[in-house]
Structures are given as structure tokens and as C-alpha cells.
Amino acid sequence: MGISRRKFIGCLGALALGQAAGVPGTAKGAAGKEFSGWPDSLGVLHDITKCIGCRQCESACHRVNNLPAPETAFDDLSVLDQKRRTDADVFTVVNRFDSDRPVFVKTQCNHCLEPACASACFVKAFEKTPEGAVVYDESLCVGCRYCMVACPFNIPAYEYHKALDPRVTKCTLCHPLLKEGKRPGCVDACPAGALISGKRDELIAYAWQRIQTFPERYVSHVYGEHEMGGTSWLYLSGQPFSRMGMREDLGTKSAPELTAGPLSAVPIVVGLWPVLLTGVYAISKRKEKIAAQEKQAAVEQAVVQSRKQAQDQLETLRKKWEQEKQSAINFEVKKALEEAAAKDPEPSQTKEDE
Amino acid sequence: MTDNGGQTVRKLWTPFNVIVGIILAVGGVLTLMRFTQGIGAVTNLDNNNPWGVWIGFDLLCGVALAAGGYVTSAACYIFGLKRYHSAVRPAILTAFLGYALVVLALHYDVGRPWRLPYPIFVSQGTSSLLFEVGLCVFLYLTVLFIEFTPAAFEWLGLKKIRAVVVKLTLILTIFGVVLSTLHQSSLGALFMIAPSKLHPLWYSNYLPVYFFISSMFAGMSMVIFESTLAHRYLSRHMDDTHHRQAFGVAMGFAKAAAFVMVGYLSVKLVGIAIDGHWQYLTTGWGMWYLVEVIGCVALPAVLFAMGVREKNLKFVRWAAAWTVFGIVLNRLNISMIAFNYHLPSDQRYFPSIMEIGTSVFIVTLGIVIYRFVTTRMPVLHEHPDYPAH
Ligand code: SF4
Ligand code: SF4
């Protein structure tokens, strides 16, 4: 019993420590609060006001990533009539939003500084690299799709129709090209200058400079600077982002911050529960014992009492019996005397005579 | 008392067997389709809706309704309520089967099921709440398995090893409560990472607390509900102790459930007040929320209380079934109905008939195994050689 108890506590301890170690996190993307992004990491600035909706970036993306050709060719702009999202073999899409004049927005993974997908993945299949790209390791993925639930931008897609080796797919920010010092395929292909790549810090400074220089051209908001803790992709726009389906209610809390509370409760539960429960057990055991003792005492008392009662009864019975016996004897004696007297009255008189 | 099955010649073509046979056959076909053509061939899941009934019902409801295991064993062994003793074994069995089926269902849902041990043995994503769920469910399944083995050992006549396991009861029970607290609450915390997708009436920082508290009365109601069914269909396998204690167990759990449900409602109220979400209550979503909270928690709690006061078993049983329904509704709301509430209706998820069929198949499998075990092993009755320990 002793050994197994120690073992059991050891087990719980490992659970608590494992979790506790997970809270501060490593700087690999599934990170805790302190992590404020890799220094000098790269990003892309998408100036929505400059985009002409030519779909050249989509075409380049397919080429670079060896994706299968789409059903409608890239120069067929009729697809812009419908709203599309990223898909298993489509890492980026351009959508058109009509207001006073058409506005085009490119969508892809935003490569968050503290990615929800990486924080959510229970096998660490996602990693935020120092270059800025959030990359996915197919060899670890179990396919639980919690990353898709977690991504606030609805980016990752799943290969639902593969039976044996389905993957999560999304934009890689052309991580291999970045490592060679090259630019992402889409940025290279954009003919309108709507995509600029560079160091994220510099892009933010540049974006604000643009806003200040052309205040009538832009809304005063660099999308992605703070959204969900900040993203490597940044956006400038001439009208509120929510009009183009980009959520402005995401808040600035990063994903790890959102789940830090429940994660930090783990060591508390693991530490406190066993102690409390053992206490409760001890109390209930003791209650039981006391109850048993009381019961026994009560029984004993009852026994004593009933014994005494019995004795008393016996005593009165004896007394009564004795009384009865006595009176019977008396009666008999009296009777005998009377009989004797009746039979022979003389001797008494003789005595008197003497 | 022990049923050998031999003396009563079993009829093969009973309605129960026919229906079960059909469901199992259909399930077999669906299984084949799922593993040869992929998840997409049998489900309506898509990129915006990555989780459907297999998670919302099979995982979330399965785990919540299997909470009877830890609730009952804690009541009996930790809180010393010996009158619950005859309810422990059926509850542990249900819990074990429940969790085993949850794991089975996950094999259908995840893309590469053979990698399910990865989070524990290959690459630990400790920042993920799903990791915590996975680890705890894995450990708890082991605990439940060990907790149930005495029944199997008694059946097989292995006295020595049974005695060893019985000695561990207290430790296993405490371990079970700790693990249950963790994963029941983490299942709720899973959704805390997506505040932008879950409707504000359901999203809360208290999600883990809600899930844990509701798992308690879910477990109690499930024990009552299950014993209702067992009394109806498996009565001949029960012994006198079980029959004698059943009424007390139902009343005791009904009373406890009513209290816990009131507590749950108060925490929910606090949650709404803190987030200042009163204004949503007058919207359509608010109505739906009230249906869940008033209609499926507050009202059954009242029915429980009435049943206890009048010592009316019928009330208690109906209240239990109602509460179980309420728990299912709550879990489905959070995982599917109020999730992605902002998407246009043509992008919302509705399960395919094949997805539902797979879930029905898995539940049926559970019922068949439960029946198999309870008609053979000493679960609903004590083994004559081993009176209450
Ligand atoms: S946008 Fe989504 S997929 Fe891309 S890094 Fe952020 S959370 Fe991950
Ligand atoms: S689907 Fe794969 S990458 Fe996404 S969370 Fe699950 S294991 Fe991680």
C-alpha cells in the first residue's frame, strides 16, 4: 500500500510538472505570455487599396507549392463573383467586395506571432520559425483538426477525402524561399505593388507612415499589428476592415493567453484534490468509527440496563415468593396449632395446674 | 442468481436482436467506407466546421455522461456513503464502456487514428488543452479498467489478484476524481481558444467550471437513468441488496443532483453578470439559451426536488432522463449549434445521415457489451463468495 501510494503521488506529480512546464512554453510558437515575437522576423504588408484583383498571386502560389491546377484558370476573373476561402489545395484566394468601387482582398495564413494553431496542436505539429513563417510538420499530425477550430482567421484546411494520409494544409509563407533569402512567391508575382515583404517592424513603421502621409486614402488601422497578439501579415485599407469580412472583434489577446487560466489550474487540482479527498476520507472514516463506538456504547448500556431490570424483577419476584412462602408457612403453622389445640386441649390445662 | 444462459434456451430472432443486428451491419459498412474513402465520404464536415457530431456527441456527451463512475465511487469510498455500494459496479462499468467507446469514436474522427498515442509518446504539445484531455482520458481509462477488474476476477475465480486490486480501491478512487476533474473541465476549456467563434452566451472564462459542475449532475442522473433501464430489462440479474438499495440510491442522487444543479445555475448567472451579457438574452440566441438553462436544468432540478420530497421514484426517473437530455443539448450547443454562429446559414454544419448512423452504431455497441457483461459477471449482484468489502 505504501509503495503504491508513493507511486500514485509520483504519477500525479509528473502530470502537474508536465503541465506546468507547458505553461511558460518554449519559444517555438506554442509559447506563453512573455514571448513577443522573434526579433527581425519577416512579414508581408498587403495594401488593399492597391490590389487590382488579377489573381497573379494565386497563380504564383500554385506554381511554387506544386498545387494541382484549379478548375477555372487563373486569368478567369469570374470566380471573383463568389466568396471563396482557403482550401486543401488552395493556400490563398483573392475576393472582391463591392462598395462604391470594387475592393480586392487577398486571404491566406496570417502567420500569427503566437499562433492559435500551434498553441492548440497537441503534438506540436506547428512551429513559428524565427524567419516568421508558421510551418506544419505532416509527420506528427494526428488529424484531430483542433488547429482549425482554434484559428481565428479560419485558414487551415483539411484533406477530408484522403483515407490514409490526410494533411492539414495552409500557406507556408514560402518558408524554404525565405531561408534562401528570397521573397514569397505571391509577393514576387504581384504586378500592382499591393504586396511588400520585409522585416515586420519596418513594415509597421512604413504602414503608419503611409497612413499619416495619405490620411484620406487609409483608415487609421494597421490590421494585424495587434490582432490576436499580432500577425506577420499586415493590412492597409481604405475602409473599415469588417466590411471586407475581416473581423475587427478578435481582441489583442493571443491564443496562449486565452488558455493560460485553465492550464495553470492543473497543478492546483493535482496538488489540492488528493489532500482534500484524503481528508474527507479520514473524516468519514472517523465518523463511521465514532458512530460504531456510540452504537456499541449504546448497546452495552442497554444490556446493562436490561440486566439490571431483570435483576430487579427477579428480586421482587423472590421477595414476593418469599412473602408468599412465609405466609404459607405461617398459615400452615397456624393451622397445625389450631388442629393440635382442637385435638387435645388438656395438656395446657395440666400445665396450668402445676 | 448467476445466470448460465444454458438453462434458458435463448431465442435468436427477438426484436432486440434484429434491430441490433441491422444497426451493427450498417455500422460495419460505414466503418468500411470511412477507412477506405476518408472522412469526407461519410461526413458533412468541412474546413469551416472541422468538428461535428463525432466530437460534439460521441466525445463531449460521452465523457460527461460517463461521469457516473467517479461520482458514485467517490460517494461510496471517499465520502463513506456505504448505501451506494451496490451502485458502484454498474456505474464503473458504464464509465469504462463510455470512455472506451469515446476512444473508439475518436478513431473514426481523427484523420490518422493510428497516431492517437503520439501526443503521449511521441511529441507532447503541453500548451494544448487537448493534450491535457488526451492524457487524462488515457490515464482514467486505465484506472477505470483496473477498478472494474475485481468483477472479472470474481467471475473467473482469481481470488488472490482480486484481493490485491480491492486493496487499491481508495487510491484508485482519488486518482479517478483528480483525473476526472481535469479532463471534464478541460473539455470545456477547449473552446476558450476560440472566443470569436462561440456565441458570447456560451463562451465564458467559466467554461471549465461549467463543464465540471455539470458533469457531476450528468453522472448522477445517468446512474439513475441507467438503473431505470436495468431494472426494466435486467432485473433478474439483480440481488436483494441491489433491489433494496436502488430506491435509496435514486433518492440520494436526486437530492444531490438538485443541489448541484442549483449551484450550476448560480455560477451561470454570475458568469453572465460578469461578462455583462444580459442584452443577448432578448435575442433569438437568448431564447435558445433560456431553453437550455431554464428548460433543461432549472425545471428538471425542481422535478428532482419534488420527487425527493414526495418519495416519488417516477418523478426522479423522469427528472434524470430530462437532465441527461439537457446535458446533451448543452454540449451540442457549445460544440455545434452556437459554434460558428456568425457564419451565413449556407456555411453552417448539419450532420449527414451517415455520421449519425456511425454514432448510433457506437452507442449500440456499448449497450450490447453492457448486456453481455452484466448477464455474466457479478455487476448487478454480489458474487456469493465475495460479500461487500
Ligand atoms: S492565421 Fe491561423 S493558421 Fe495562420 S498562423 Fe494564425 S492561427 Fe495559424
Ligand atoms: S490536426 Fe494535426 S496539426 Fe492540427 S491540431 Fe490536430 S494534430 Fe495538430
Short mmCIF file of C-alpha atoms in Angstrom, two decimals, chain A residues 1 4-5 8 11-12 15 18-19 22 30 85-87 116 118-124 138-146 148-151 154 157-158 160-167 247 250 255 258-259 262-263 266 269-270 273-274 277-278 280-281 284 288, chain B residues 35-41 45-51 77-80 82 109-112 114-116 118-119 122-132 135 167-168 170-171 174-175 177-179 181-182 189-190 192-197 203 208 212 339 342:
data_model
loop_
_atom_site.label_atom_id
_atom_site.label_comp_id
_atom_site.label_asym_id
_atom_site.label_seq_id
_atom_site.Cartn_x
_atom_site.Cartn_y
_atom_site.Cartn_z
CA MET A 1 0.00 0.00 0.00
CA SER A 4 1.62 2.16 -4.44
CA ARG A 5 0.62 5.37 -2.72
CA PHE A 8 0.50 7.25 -7.31
CA CYS A 11 2.35 9.93 -11.20
CA LEU A 12 0.24 12.94 -10.34
CA LEU A 15 1.28 15.23 -14.66
CA GLY A 18 4.42 18.29 -17.35
CA GLN A 19 1.60 20.79 -17.50
CA GLY A 22 3.92 23.72 -20.73
CA ALA A 30 3.32 27.20 -28.61
CA ARG A 85 -11.86 30.66 -48.65
CA THR A 86 -8.62 28.73 -48.49
CA ASP A 87 -8.97 25.03 -49.24
CA ALA A 116 -3.56 29.73 -32.13
CA ALA A 118 0.39 25.98 -32.75
CA SER A 119 -0.90 26.56 -29.25
CA ALA A 120 -3.83 24.21 -29.90
CA CYS A 121 -1.94 21.36 -31.50
CA PHE A 122 -1.45 18.52 -29.03
CA VAL A 123 1.55 17.09 -30.91
CA LYS A 124 3.32 20.37 -31.70
CA GLU A 138 2.97 16.40 -41.55
CA SER A 139 4.85 13.55 -39.88
CA LEU A 140 3.40 14.36 -36.44
CA CYS A 141 -0.16 15.36 -37.24
CA VAL A 142 -2.88 13.09 -35.87
CA GLY A 143 -5.65 14.88 -37.74
CA CYS A 144 -7.74 16.00 -34.78
CA ARG A 145 -8.38 19.36 -36.51
CA TYR A 146 -8.29 21.31 -33.26
CA MET A 148 -8.81 24.52 -37.45
CA VAL A 149 -11.18 25.11 -34.56
CA ALA A 150 -8.60 27.40 -32.96
CA CYS A 151 -7.52 29.55 -35.92
CA ASN A 154 -10.41 30.18 -40.48
CA ALA A 157 -7.93 23.31 -44.46
CA TYR A 158 -8.10 19.54 -44.32
CA TYR A 160 -11.08 15.21 -46.00
CA HIS A 161 -11.09 12.90 -48.97
CA LYS A 162 -7.85 11.12 -48.30
CA ALA A 163 -8.32 7.86 -46.42
CA LEU A 164 -4.76 7.12 -45.38
CA ASP A 165 -2.66 10.25 -45.14
CA PRO A 166 -4.86 13.33 -44.88
CA ARG A 167 -2.99 16.53 -44.04
CA ARG A 247 -13.12 40.50 -38.12
CA LEU A 250 -10.83 39.48 -32.28
CA ALA A 255 -4.23 32.30 -28.06
CA LEU A 258 -6.76 32.69 -23.65
CA THR A 259 -5.95 29.22 -22.38
CA PRO A 262 -7.32 26.64 -17.30
CA LEU A 263 -3.79 25.33 -17.88
CA VAL A 266 -3.89 21.90 -13.44
CA VAL A 269 -6.11 20.47 -8.91
CA VAL A 270 -3.35 17.88 -8.87
CA TRP A 273 -7.52 17.37 -4.63
CA PRO A 274 -5.70 14.34 -3.24
CA LEU A 277 -10.09 13.99 -0.61
CA THR A 278 -7.88 12.07 1.77
CA VAL A 280 -12.66 13.87 3.59
CA TYR A 281 -12.00 10.17 3.63
CA SER A 284 -15.88 10.00 7.03
CA GLU A 288 -18.01 5.86 10.94
CA PHE B 35 -11.48 3.87 -43.65
CA THR B 36 -11.30 3.34 -47.40
CA GLN B 37 -12.62 6.65 -48.72
CA GLY B 38 -11.82 9.09 -45.95
CA ILE B 39 -13.73 11.23 -43.51
CA GLY B 40 -15.19 13.35 -46.29
CA ALA B 41 -17.04 10.38 -47.79
CA LEU B 45 -17.53 18.25 -42.15
CA ASP B 46 -15.74 20.99 -43.99
CA ASN B 47 -12.96 23.50 -43.50
CA ASN B 48 -15.10 25.92 -41.51
CA ASN B 49 -16.70 23.18 -39.45
CA PRO B 50 -13.95 20.76 -38.55
CA TRP B 51 -15.82 19.21 -35.61
CA TYR B 77 -15.42 5.13 -0.94
CA ILE B 78 -14.36 8.68 -0.08
CA PHE B 79 -17.48 10.17 1.47
CA GLY B 80 -18.25 6.86 3.11
CA LYS B 82 -21.98 2.82 2.01
CA ASP B 109 -12.98 11.20 -36.28
CA VAL B 110 -9.25 11.88 -36.42
CA GLY B 111 -7.52 11.68 -39.76
CA ARG B 112 -4.81 9.24 -38.79
CA TRP B 114 -3.03 5.01 -35.61
CA ARG B 115 -1.22 8.09 -34.41
CA LEU B 116 -3.52 8.63 -31.42
CA TYR B 118 1.53 10.33 -30.48
CA PRO B 119 0.56 13.14 -28.09
CA VAL B 122 5.99 10.93 -29.43
CA SER B 123 5.54 14.68 -29.27
CA GLN B 124 3.85 16.31 -26.28
CA GLY B 125 2.04 19.53 -27.11
CA THR B 126 1.82 20.64 -23.49
CA SER B 127 0.42 24.06 -24.33
CA SER B 128 -2.72 22.43 -25.71
CA LEU B 129 -5.80 21.72 -23.64
CA LEU B 130 -6.46 18.83 -25.95
CA PHE B 131 -3.20 17.34 -24.71
CA GLU B 132 -4.49 17.51 -21.17
CA LEU B 135 -3.52 12.36 -21.25
CA LYS B 167 -6.83 -3.02 -1.59
CA LEU B 168 -6.11 -0.25 -4.08
CA LEU B 170 -9.16 4.23 -2.22
CA ILE B 171 -6.10 5.27 -4.21
CA ILE B 174 -8.82 9.52 -5.57
CA PHE B 175 -6.81 9.22 -8.76
CA VAL B 177 -11.52 12.05 -9.12
CA VAL B 178 -8.39 14.07 -9.88
CA LEU B 179 -8.27 12.91 -13.50
CA THR B 181 -11.83 16.97 -12.58
CA LEU B 182 -9.05 17.74 -15.02
CA ALA B 189 -11.72 24.85 -21.79
CA LEU B 190 -11.05 23.51 -25.30
CA MET B 192 -11.77 29.02 -24.77
CA ILE B 193 -9.25 29.35 -27.56
CA ALA B 194 -11.99 30.45 -29.97
CA PRO B 195 -13.81 33.43 -28.44
CA SER B 196 -14.59 34.76 -31.90
CA LYS B 197 -16.46 31.62 -32.95
CA TYR B 203 -18.39 31.47 -24.27
CA PRO B 208 -14.17 24.71 -17.50
CA PHE B 212 -17.00 20.18 -14.39
CA PHE B 339 -20.32 27.41 -32.58
CA HIS B 342 -21.66 34.13 -37.14
#
